[in-house]
mmCIF file of C-alpha atoms in Angstrom:
data_model
loop_
_atom_site.group_PDB
_atom_site.id
_atom_site.type_symbol
_atom_site.label_atom_id
_atom_site.label_comp_id
_atom_site.label_asym_id
_atom_site.label_seq_id
_atom_site.Cartn_x
_atom_site.Cartn_y
_atom_site.Cartn_z
ATOM 1 C CA MET A 2 27.109 53.365 30.469
ATOM 2 C CA ILE A 3 27.395 49.762 28.969
ATOM 3 C CA SER A 4 29.819 47.221 30.746
ATOM 4 C CA ARG A 5 32.318 45.905 28.773
ATOM 5 C CA ARG A 6 30.345 42.139 28.839
ATOM 6 C CA SER A 7 27.644 43.869 27.365
ATOM 7 C CA PHE A 8 29.479 45.385 24.742
ATOM 8 C CA VAL A 9 31.379 42.547 23.797
ATOM 9 C CA LEU A 10 27.993 41.133 23.361
ATOM 10 C CA MET A 11 26.599 43.230 21.401
ATOM 11 C CA ALA A 12 29.798 43.543 19.255
ATOM 12 C CA VAL A 13 29.566 39.445 18.571
ATOM 13 C CA LEU A 14 25.503 39.383 18.301
ATOM 14 C CA LEU A 15 26.059 42.988 15.470
ATOM 15 C CA LEU A 16 29.066 40.243 13.764
ATOM 16 C CA ALA A 17 26.991 37.561 13.111
ATOM 17 C CA VAL A 18 23.973 39.911 11.737
ATOM 18 C CA LEU A 19 26.764 40.874 9.314
ATOM 19 C CA VAL A 20 27.800 37.361 8.240
ATOM 20 C CA GLY A 21 24.612 35.852 8.344
ATOM 21 C CA LEU A 22 23.518 38.850 5.524
ATOM 22 C CA VAL A 23 27.097 38.700 4.038
ATOM 23 C CA THR A 24 26.471 35.133 3.368
ATOM 24 C CA PHE A 25 23.059 35.139 1.987
ATOM 25 C CA ASN A 26 23.375 37.722 -0.300
ATOM 26 C CA TRP A 27 26.850 35.983 -1.295
ATOM 27 C CA PHE A 28 25.298 32.462 -1.717
ATOM 28 C CA ASP A 29 21.811 32.853 -2.753
ATOM 29 C CA ALA A 30 21.372 29.064 -2.890
ATOM 30 C CA LYS A 31 18.725 27.948 -5.297
ATOM 31 C CA CYS A 32 16.793 25.019 -4.261
ATOM 32 C CA VAL A 33 16.380 22.672 -7.655
ATOM 33 C CA VAL A 34 13.687 19.704 -8.000
ATOM 34 C CA VAL A 35 14.801 16.938 -10.143
ATOM 35 C CA LYS A 36 12.091 14.828 -10.452
ATOM 36 C CA SER A 37 12.831 10.365 -10.595
ATOM 37 C CA THR A 38 13.105 8.706 -13.731
ATOM 38 C CA LEU A 39 14.281 5.047 -14.420
ATOM 39 C CA ILE A 40 17.672 3.917 -15.513
ATOM 40 C CA HIS A 41 17.781 0.304 -17.113
ATOM 41 C CA PHE A 42 21.415 -1.298 -17.671
ATOM 42 C CA PRO A 43 21.000 -4.567 -19.866
ATOM 43 C CA GLN A 44 24.129 -5.742 -17.877
ATOM 44 C CA VAL A 45 25.486 -4.691 -15.269
ATOM 45 C CA LYS A 46 28.512 -7.045 -15.138
ATOM 46 C CA LYS A 47 31.163 -7.366 -17.668
ATOM 47 C CA ASP A 48 34.222 -9.378 -18.053
ATOM 48 C CA MET A 49 37.002 -8.169 -19.608
ATOM 49 C CA GLY A 50 38.896 -11.619 -20.628
ATOM 50 C CA GLN A 51 42.266 -11.458 -20.208
ATOM 51 C CA LEU A 52 44.050 -8.593 -20.043
ATOM 52 C CA LYS A 53 48.027 -8.098 -20.891
ATOM 53 C CA LYS A 54 49.896 -6.045 -17.909
ATOM 54 C CA GLY A 55 50.728 -2.373 -18.332
ATOM 55 C CA LYS A 56 47.773 -2.038 -21.137
ATOM 56 C CA PRO A 57 44.369 -0.341 -20.215
ATOM 57 C CA GLN A 58 41.437 -1.627 -21.801
ATOM 58 C CA THR A 59 38.074 0.114 -21.686
ATOM 59 C CA VAL A 60 34.426 -1.204 -21.529
ATOM 60 C CA SER A 61 31.257 0.374 -22.321
ATOM 61 C CA PHE A 62 28.006 -0.018 -19.754
ATOM 62 C CA VAL A 63 24.689 1.324 -22.156
ATOM 63 C CA PHE A 64 22.262 2.095 -20.714
ATOM 64 C CA SER A 65 18.696 3.792 -21.214
ATOM 65 C CA ASN A 66 16.037 6.240 -19.785
ATOM 66 C CA GLU A 67 12.663 4.263 -19.435
ATOM 67 C CA GLY A 68 11.387 6.838 -17.346
ATOM 68 C CA GLU A 69 8.797 9.994 -18.041
ATOM 69 C CA HIS A 70 11.071 12.437 -17.040
ATOM 70 C CA PRO A 71 15.565 13.727 -18.161
ATOM 71 C CA LEU A 72 18.015 11.106 -16.490
ATOM 72 C CA VAL A 73 20.435 13.456 -14.449
ATOM 73 C CA ILE A 74 24.190 11.280 -13.944
ATOM 74 C CA GLN A 75 25.353 13.156 -10.835
ATOM 75 C CA GLN A 76 28.374 11.427 -10.674
ATOM 76 C CA VAL A 77 30.445 8.176 -11.372
ATOM 77 C CA GLU A 78 32.548 6.842 -8.506
ATOM 78 C CA ALA A 79 34.977 3.729 -8.998
ATOM 79 C CA SER A 80 35.661 1.416 -6.083
ATOM 80 C CA CYS A 81 39.739 2.634 -6.502
ATOM 81 C CA GLY A 82 42.245 4.650 -9.138
ATOM 82 C CA CYS A 83 43.084 2.050 -11.887
ATOM 83 C CA THR A 84 39.329 2.460 -12.943
ATOM 84 C CA GLN A 85 38.508 5.481 -14.313
ATOM 85 C CA PRO A 86 34.450 6.180 -15.689
ATOM 86 C CA GLU A 87 33.354 8.660 -18.493
ATOM 87 C CA TRP A 88 29.515 9.406 -18.416
ATOM 88 C CA PRO A 89 27.759 11.979 -19.949
ATOM 89 C CA LYS A 90 26.844 15.122 -18.513
ATOM 90 C CA HIS A 91 24.226 16.129 -20.056
ATOM 91 C CA PRO A 92 20.524 15.103 -19.047
ATOM 92 C CA ILE A 93 19.369 12.204 -21.197
ATOM 93 C CA LYS A 94 15.703 12.593 -22.660
ATOM 94 C CA PRO A 95 13.105 9.438 -22.240
ATOM 95 C CA GLY A 96 13.596 6.954 -24.401
ATOM 96 C CA GLN A 97 17.176 8.224 -25.482
ATOM 97 C CA SER A 98 20.469 6.058 -24.350
ATOM 98 C CA GLY A 99 23.760 6.620 -23.363
ATOM 99 C CA GLU A 100 26.826 4.876 -22.444
ATOM 100 C CA ILE A 101 29.597 4.576 -19.699
ATOM 101 C CA MET A 102 32.774 3.742 -20.261
ATOM 102 C CA VAL A 103 35.114 2.595 -18.159
ATOM 103 C CA THR A 104 38.875 1.758 -18.505
ATOM 104 C CA TYR A 105 40.578 -0.496 -16.177
ATOM 105 C CA ASP A 106 44.504 0.337 -16.111
ATOM 106 C CA ALA A 107 45.969 -3.408 -16.196
ATOM 107 C CA LYS A 108 49.107 -2.798 -13.896
ATOM 108 C CA TYR A 109 49.534 -6.037 -11.937
ATOM 109 C CA PRO A 110 48.878 -9.174 -12.567
ATOM 110 C CA GLY A 111 45.884 -11.853 -11.188
ATOM 111 C CA ARG A 112 42.559 -11.690 -10.875
ATOM 112 C CA PHE A 113 40.381 -8.529 -10.540
ATOM 113 C CA VAL A 114 36.916 -7.500 -9.570
ATOM 114 C CA LYS A 115 36.303 -3.145 -9.732
ATOM 115 C CA SER A 116 32.930 -1.748 -8.914
ATOM 116 C CA ILE A 117 31.322 1.409 -10.249
ATOM 117 C CA GLN A 118 28.709 3.198 -8.636
ATOM 118 C CA VAL A 119 26.261 5.672 -10.831
ATOM 119 C CA PHE A 120 24.779 8.127 -8.551
ATOM 120 C CA CYS A 121 21.453 9.544 -10.694
ATOM 121 C CA ASN A 122 17.816 11.176 -9.965
ATOM 122 C CA SER A 123 17.010 6.991 -10.234
ATOM 123 C CA ASP A 124 15.006 4.882 -8.049
ATOM 124 C CA PRO A 125 17.164 3.498 -7.004
ATOM 125 C CA GLY A 126 19.249 6.360 -6.680
ATOM 126 C CA MET A 127 22.622 4.419 -7.169
ATOM 127 C CA VAL A 128 23.102 1.385 -9.658
ATOM 128 C CA GLU A 129 26.385 -0.290 -9.476
ATOM 129 C CA LEU A 130 28.586 -1.832 -11.965
ATOM 130 C CA LEU A 131 31.018 -4.571 -12.082
ATOM 131 C CA ILE A 132 34.175 -5.110 -14.400
ATOM 132 C CA THR A 133 36.111 -8.404 -13.447
ATOM 133 C CA GLY A 134 39.237 -10.170 -15.690
ATOM 134 C CA ASP A 135 42.383 -11.201 -15.433
ATOM 135 C CA VAL A 136 46.021 -9.072 -15.662
ATOM 136 C CA LEU A 137 48.902 -11.488 -17.469
ATOM 137 C CA ASP A 138 51.836 -10.771 -16.628
#
């Protein structure tokens, strides 16, 4: 006769095995190796000058892939919600260029300095861009 404790232990073990099997079948993760390349920005800081309050402005950061493998930009993050980046979602071949468009929504008067982090398969894996300027009232 099996004790109640042994039965509960076997049931928990069986449940763990079943969850493990289901997880591996449903989430068959594939490992993808992305080789490192070299990204080059001629300018990493842009002064947007004087902006009018309430009028969003856009600036472009041009970059090139100077490495031997395709450049993949995984994510671009801005330091606040007032700064919106757009970037190519497709790989950039070696020797080709692209651009990251950054729109700043000038809601408040005064000086601003905003950072944009570009995460990609380069060495180093993150490049920081800066936009600066003055918002007039």
